Coordinates of C-alpha atoms and ligand atoms in Angstrom, one line a residue:
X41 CA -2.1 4.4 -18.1
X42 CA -0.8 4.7 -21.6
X43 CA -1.5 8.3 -23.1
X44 CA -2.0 9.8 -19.8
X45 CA 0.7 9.0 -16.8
X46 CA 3.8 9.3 -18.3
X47 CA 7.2 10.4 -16.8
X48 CA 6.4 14.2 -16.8
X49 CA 2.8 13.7 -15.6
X50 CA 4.3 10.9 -12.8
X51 CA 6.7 13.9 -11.6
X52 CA 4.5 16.5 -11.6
X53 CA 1.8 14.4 -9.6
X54 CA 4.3 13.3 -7.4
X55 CA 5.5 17.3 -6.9
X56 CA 1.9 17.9 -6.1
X57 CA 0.0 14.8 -4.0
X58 CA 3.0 12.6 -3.1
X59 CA 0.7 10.3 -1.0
X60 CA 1.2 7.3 -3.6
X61 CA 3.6 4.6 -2.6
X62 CA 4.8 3.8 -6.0
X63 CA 4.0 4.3 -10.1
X64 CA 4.0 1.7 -12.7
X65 CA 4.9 2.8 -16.2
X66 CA 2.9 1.9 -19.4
X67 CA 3.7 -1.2 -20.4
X68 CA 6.7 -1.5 -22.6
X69 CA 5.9 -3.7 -26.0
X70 CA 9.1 -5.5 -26.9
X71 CA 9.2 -7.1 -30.4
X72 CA 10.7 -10.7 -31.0
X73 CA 14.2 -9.6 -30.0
X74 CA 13.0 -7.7 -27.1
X75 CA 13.8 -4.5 -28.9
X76 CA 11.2 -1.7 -28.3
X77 CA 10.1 2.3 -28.8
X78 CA 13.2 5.1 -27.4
X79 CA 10.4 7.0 -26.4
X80 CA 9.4 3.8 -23.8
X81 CA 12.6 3.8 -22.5
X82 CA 13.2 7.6 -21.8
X83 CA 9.9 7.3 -20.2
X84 CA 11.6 4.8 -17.6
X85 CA 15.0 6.5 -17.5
X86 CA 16.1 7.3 -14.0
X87 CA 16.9 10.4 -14.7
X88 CA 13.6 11.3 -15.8
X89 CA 12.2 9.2 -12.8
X90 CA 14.5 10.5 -10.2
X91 CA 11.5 11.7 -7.2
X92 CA 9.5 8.7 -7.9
X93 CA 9.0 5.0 -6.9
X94 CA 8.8 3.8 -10.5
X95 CA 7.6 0.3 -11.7
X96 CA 8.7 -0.6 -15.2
X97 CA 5.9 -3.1 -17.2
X98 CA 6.0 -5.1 -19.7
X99 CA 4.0 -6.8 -22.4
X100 CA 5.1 -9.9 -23.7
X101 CA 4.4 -13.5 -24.1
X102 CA 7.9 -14.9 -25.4
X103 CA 10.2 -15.5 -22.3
X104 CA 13.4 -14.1 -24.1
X105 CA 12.0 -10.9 -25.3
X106 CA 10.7 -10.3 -21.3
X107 CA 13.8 -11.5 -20.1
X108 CA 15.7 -8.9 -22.7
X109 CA 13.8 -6.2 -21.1
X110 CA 14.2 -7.4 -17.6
X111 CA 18.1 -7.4 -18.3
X112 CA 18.3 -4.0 -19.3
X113 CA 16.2 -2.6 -16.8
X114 CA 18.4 -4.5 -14.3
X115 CA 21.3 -2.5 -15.9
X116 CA 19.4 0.7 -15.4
X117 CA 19.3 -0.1 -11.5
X118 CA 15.4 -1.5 -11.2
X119 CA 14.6 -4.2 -8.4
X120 CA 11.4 -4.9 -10.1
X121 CA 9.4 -5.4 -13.1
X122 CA 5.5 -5.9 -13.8
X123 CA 4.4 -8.6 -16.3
X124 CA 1.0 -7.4 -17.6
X125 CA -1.3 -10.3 -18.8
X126 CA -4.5 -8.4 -18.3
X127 CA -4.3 -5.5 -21.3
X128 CA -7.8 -6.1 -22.4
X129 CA -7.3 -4.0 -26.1
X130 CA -8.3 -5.9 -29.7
X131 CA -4.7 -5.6 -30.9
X132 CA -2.9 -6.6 -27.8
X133 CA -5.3 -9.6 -27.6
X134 CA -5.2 -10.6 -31.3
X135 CA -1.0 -10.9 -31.0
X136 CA -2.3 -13.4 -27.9
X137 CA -0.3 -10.8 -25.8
X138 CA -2.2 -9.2 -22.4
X139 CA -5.1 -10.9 -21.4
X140 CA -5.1 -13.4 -24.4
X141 CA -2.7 -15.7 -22.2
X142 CA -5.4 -16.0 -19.6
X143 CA -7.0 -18.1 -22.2
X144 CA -4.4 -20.7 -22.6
X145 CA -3.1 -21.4 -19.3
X146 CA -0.8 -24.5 -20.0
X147 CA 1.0 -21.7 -22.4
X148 CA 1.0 -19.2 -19.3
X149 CA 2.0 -21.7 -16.9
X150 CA 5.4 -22.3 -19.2
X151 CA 6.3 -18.9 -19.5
X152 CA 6.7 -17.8 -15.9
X153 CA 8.4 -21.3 -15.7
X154 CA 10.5 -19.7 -17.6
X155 CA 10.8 -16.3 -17.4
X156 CA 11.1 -17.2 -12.9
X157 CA 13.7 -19.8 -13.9
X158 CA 16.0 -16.9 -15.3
X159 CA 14.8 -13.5 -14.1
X160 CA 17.4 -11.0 -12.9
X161 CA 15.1 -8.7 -11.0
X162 CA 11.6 -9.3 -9.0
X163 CA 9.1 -9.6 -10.9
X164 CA 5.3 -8.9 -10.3
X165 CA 1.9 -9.5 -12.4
X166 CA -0.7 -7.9 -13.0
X167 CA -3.9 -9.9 -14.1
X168 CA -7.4 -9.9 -14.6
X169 CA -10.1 -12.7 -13.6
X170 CA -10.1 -14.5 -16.5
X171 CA -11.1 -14.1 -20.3
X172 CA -14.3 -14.9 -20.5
X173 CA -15.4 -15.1 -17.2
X174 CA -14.0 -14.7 -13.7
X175 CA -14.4 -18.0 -12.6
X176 CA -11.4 -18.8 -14.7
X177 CA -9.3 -17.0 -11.5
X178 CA -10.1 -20.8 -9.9
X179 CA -7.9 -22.8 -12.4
X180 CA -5.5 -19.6 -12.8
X181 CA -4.7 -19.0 -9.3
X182 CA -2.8 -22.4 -8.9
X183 CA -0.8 -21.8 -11.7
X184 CA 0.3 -18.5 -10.0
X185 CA 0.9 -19.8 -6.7
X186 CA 3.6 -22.4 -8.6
X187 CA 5.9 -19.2 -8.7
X188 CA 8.0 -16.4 -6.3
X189 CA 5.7 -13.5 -7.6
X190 CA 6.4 -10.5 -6.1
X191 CA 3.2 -9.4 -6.3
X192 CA 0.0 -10.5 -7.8
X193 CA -2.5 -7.3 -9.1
X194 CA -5.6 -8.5 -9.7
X195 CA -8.3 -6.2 -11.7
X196 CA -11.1 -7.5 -10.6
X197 CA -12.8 -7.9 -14.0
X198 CA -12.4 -10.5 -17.1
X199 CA -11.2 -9.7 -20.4
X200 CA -14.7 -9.7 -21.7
X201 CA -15.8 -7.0 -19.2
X202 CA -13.0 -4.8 -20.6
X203 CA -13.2 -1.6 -18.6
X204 CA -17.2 -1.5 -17.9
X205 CA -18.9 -4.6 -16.2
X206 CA -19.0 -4.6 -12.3
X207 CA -15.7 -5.7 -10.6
X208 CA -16.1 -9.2 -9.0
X209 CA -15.1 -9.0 -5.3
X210 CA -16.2 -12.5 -4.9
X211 CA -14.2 -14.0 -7.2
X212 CA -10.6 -11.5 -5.8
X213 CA -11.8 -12.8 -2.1
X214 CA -11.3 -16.4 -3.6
X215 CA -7.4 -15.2 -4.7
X216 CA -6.8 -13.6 -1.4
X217 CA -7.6 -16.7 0.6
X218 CA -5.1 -19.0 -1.5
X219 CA -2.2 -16.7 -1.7
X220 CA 1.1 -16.7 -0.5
X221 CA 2.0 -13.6 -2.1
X222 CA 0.6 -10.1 -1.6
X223 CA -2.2 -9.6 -3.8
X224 CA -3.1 -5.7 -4.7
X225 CA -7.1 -5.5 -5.6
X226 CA -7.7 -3.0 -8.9
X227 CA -10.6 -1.8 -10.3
X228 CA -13.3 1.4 -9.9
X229 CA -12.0 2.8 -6.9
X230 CA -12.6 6.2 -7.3
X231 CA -13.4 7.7 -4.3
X232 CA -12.1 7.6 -0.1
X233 CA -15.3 5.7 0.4
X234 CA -14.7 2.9 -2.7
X235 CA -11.4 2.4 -1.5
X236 CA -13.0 2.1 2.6
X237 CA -15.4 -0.6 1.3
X238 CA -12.5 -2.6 -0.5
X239 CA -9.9 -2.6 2.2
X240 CA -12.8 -3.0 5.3
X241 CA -13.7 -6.3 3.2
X242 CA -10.2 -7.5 2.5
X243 CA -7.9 -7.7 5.6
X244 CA -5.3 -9.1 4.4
X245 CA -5.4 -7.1 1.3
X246 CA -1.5 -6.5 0.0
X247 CA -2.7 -2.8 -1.6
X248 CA -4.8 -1.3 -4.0
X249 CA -3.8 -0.3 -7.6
X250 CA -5.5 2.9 -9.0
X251 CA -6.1 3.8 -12.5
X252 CA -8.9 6.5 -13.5
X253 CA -9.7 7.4 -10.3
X254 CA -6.6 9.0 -9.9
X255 CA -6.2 10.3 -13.6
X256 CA -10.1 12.0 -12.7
X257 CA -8.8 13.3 -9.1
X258 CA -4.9 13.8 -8.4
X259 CA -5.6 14.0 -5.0
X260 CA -7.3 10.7 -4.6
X261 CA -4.5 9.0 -3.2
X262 CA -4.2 11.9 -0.3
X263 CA -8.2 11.5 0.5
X264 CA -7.8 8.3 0.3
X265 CA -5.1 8.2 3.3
X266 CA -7.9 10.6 5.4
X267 CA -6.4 14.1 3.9
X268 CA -8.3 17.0 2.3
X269 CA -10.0 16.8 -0.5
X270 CA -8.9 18.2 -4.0
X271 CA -9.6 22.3 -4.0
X272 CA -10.5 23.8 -7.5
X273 CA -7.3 26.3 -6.5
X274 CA -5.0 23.2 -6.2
X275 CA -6.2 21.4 -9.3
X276 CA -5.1 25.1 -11.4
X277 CA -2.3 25.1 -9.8
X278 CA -1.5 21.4 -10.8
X279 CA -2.9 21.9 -14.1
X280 CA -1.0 24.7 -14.9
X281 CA 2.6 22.8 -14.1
X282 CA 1.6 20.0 -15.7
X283 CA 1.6 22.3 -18.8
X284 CA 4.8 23.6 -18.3
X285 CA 6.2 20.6 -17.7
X286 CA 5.2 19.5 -20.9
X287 CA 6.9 22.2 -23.2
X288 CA 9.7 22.4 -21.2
X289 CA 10.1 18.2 -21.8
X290 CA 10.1 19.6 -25.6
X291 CA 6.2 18.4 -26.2
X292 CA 5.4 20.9 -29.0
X293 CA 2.2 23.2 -27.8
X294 CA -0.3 20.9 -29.8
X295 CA 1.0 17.9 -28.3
X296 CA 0.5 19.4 -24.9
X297 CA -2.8 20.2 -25.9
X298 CA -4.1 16.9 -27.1
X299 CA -2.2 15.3 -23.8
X300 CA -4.3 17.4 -21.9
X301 CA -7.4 16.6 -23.2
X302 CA -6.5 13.3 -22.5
X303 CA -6.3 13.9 -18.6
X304 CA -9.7 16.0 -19.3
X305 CA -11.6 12.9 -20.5
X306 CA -11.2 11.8 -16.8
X307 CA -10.8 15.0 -14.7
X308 CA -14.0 16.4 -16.2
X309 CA -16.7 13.8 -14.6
X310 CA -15.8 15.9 -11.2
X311 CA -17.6 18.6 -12.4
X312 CA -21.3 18.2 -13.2
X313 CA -23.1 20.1 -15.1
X314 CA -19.5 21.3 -17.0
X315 CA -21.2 19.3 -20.5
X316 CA -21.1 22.9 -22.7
X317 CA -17.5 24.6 -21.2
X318 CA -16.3 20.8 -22.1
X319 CA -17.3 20.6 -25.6
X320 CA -15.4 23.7 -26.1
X321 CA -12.6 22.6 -24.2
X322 CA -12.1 19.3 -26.1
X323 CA -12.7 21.6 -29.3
X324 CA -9.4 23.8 -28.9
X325 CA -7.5 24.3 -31.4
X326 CA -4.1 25.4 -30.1
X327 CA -2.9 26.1 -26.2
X328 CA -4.0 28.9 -25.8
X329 CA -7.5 28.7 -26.4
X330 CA -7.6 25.0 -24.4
X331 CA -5.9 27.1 -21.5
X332 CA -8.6 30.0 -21.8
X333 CA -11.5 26.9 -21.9
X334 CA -10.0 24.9 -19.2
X335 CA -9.8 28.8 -17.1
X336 CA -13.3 29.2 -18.0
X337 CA -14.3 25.4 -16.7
X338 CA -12.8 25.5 -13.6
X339 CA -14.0 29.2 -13.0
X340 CA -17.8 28.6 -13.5
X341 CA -18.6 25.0 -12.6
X342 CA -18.3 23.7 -9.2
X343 CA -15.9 20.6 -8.1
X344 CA -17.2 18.2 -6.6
X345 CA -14.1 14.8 -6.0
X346 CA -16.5 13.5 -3.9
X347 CA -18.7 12.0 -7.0
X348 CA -15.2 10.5 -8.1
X349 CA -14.5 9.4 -12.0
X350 CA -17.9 8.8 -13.3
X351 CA -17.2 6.4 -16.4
X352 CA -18.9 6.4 -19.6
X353 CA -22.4 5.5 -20.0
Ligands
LIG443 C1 -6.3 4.6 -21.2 C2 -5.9 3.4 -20.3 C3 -4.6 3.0 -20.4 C4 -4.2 1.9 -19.6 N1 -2.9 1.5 -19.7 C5 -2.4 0.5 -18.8 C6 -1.1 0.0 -18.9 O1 -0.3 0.4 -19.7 N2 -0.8 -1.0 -18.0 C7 -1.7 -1.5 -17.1 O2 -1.3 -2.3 -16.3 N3 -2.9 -1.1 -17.0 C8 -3.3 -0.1 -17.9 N4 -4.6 0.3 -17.8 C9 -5.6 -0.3 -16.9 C10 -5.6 0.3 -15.5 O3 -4.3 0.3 -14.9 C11 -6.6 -0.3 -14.6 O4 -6.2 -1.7 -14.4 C12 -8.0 -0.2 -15.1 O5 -8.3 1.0 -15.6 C13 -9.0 -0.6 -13.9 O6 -8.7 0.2 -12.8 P1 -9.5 1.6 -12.5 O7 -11.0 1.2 -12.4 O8 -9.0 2.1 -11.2 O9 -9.3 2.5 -13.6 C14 -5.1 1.3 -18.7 C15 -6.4 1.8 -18.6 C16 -6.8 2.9 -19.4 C17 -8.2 3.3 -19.3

């Protein structure tokens, strides 16, 4: 998720609930020449990657700029990269990047002709539904099963659902059935018992991808597996590295801060009744008062991972 679970967040996760099998990056945005932002690729550098299973992404809709980046992270040692035609956002979609090729599938269908003709590494997608509705998946799904994909991810929404309308099961049960590839169901599981319903429905399920649910509770991928459930000691704990981590990367202290609020957006939905020490928290102005706030949070409301992320109203 882009703002949130970067390299030093991926490590520091890892360090603390190493139950998930593998991380994908944020996507990496190449321009026309494939070119794109340093700080994208010291976020996938090895080095900086070196305890993880690490999945690079990119976003892209011209077959050489992909194939650019496929090269070089072929050089850098990676077996596989994600194509991401599902980013819902206004200015993704408006460059006909992300989910905007879901909307032209003739275009779609010739560039993973394409990009499959010439790839160097394995690559894997990860889609939505469809644009405007999720019956799209129908005509889309034969267009994917034209091609080796490594893997297919499916967030079970269409673009127009963004991140809030109800996931459509129905419509991901009709993918599943066609397949020949494993397909990896995304989208609102946030607790042990969201993720029992999806895999007791879907047997031949290839995995399940998660995204807030995780950002909201580190330890969702360990409950999730039949382990404990995240303690209020062990979220400090995690908290507190994930700080230090931080400024030691060289993230100034109000950097740190605003990344952290970030991760608070999400982590705070497991504590109800927290709406007043959260205000303050989101209102600090350097480190040390957003450390004294989050202290003060985690000290005097209960936790509660068993609610799970609670989204936005
Ligand atoms: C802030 C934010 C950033 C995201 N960035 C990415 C991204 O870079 N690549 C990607 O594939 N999905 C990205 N996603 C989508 C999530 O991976 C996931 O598909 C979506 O949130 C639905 O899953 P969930 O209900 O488990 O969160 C992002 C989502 C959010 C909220």
């Amino acid at each position: 998720m882009e703002g949130v679970t970067g390299h030093v967040f991926r490590r520091v996760h890892h360090a603390f609930f190493p139950q998930a099998d593998k991380y994908y990056a944020p996507f990496i945005a190449p321009d026309g020449k494939g070119e794109f932002k340093i700080s994208r690729l010291r976020d996938i550098l090895p080095e900086n990657n070196e305890t993880i299973t690490l999945v690079p992404q990119v976003l892209a809709n011209d077959a050489e700029a992909f194939l650019h980046v496929a090269r070089q992270l072929a050089d850098l040692g990676y077996g596989e990269v994600n194509l991401n035609i599902g980013c819902p956002s206004a200015t993704v979609v408006s460059k006909h990047k992300g989910a905007a090729m879901l909307r032209q599938p003739d275009r779609l269908d010739a560039f993973l002709a394409d990009v499959y003709a010439r790839t160097p590494i394995s690559v894997s997608v990860k889609t939505r539904l469809g644009f405007s509705s999720t019956a799209e998946f129908d005509a889309l799904m034969p267009i994917f099963e034209r091609y080796p994909i490594h893997e297919l991810i499916v967030h079970a929404r269409d673009r127009a659902g963004m991140y809030r309308s109800a996931p459509d099961p129905d419509a991901f049960a009709r993918a599943l059935l066609q397949s020949r590839f494993p397909v990896v169901y995304n989208g609102n599981i946030f607790t042990a018992k969201d993720y029992r319903a999806v895999a007791g429905r879907f047997e031949t399920l290839g995995g399940v991808m998660l995204g807030r649910g995780a950002a909201a509770d580190p330890a969702l991928f360990r409950t999730i597996r039949g382990g404990d459930a995240l303690s209020v000691g062990e979220l400090r704990d995690f908290h507190g590295a994930l700080i230090e981590a931080h400024l030691s990367s060289g993230l100034s202290a109000a950097f740190t801060v605003g990344k952290m609020k970030e991760l608070w957006f999400y982590m705070h939905t497991l504590f109800p009744d927290c709406a007043k020490p959260y205000k303050a928290l989101t209102k600090a102005r350097d480190l040390p008062q957003f450390t004294a706030c989050a202290d003060t949070l985690m000290a005097s409301c209960a936790l509660d991972p068993a609610r799970g992320f609670q989204p936005p109203l």
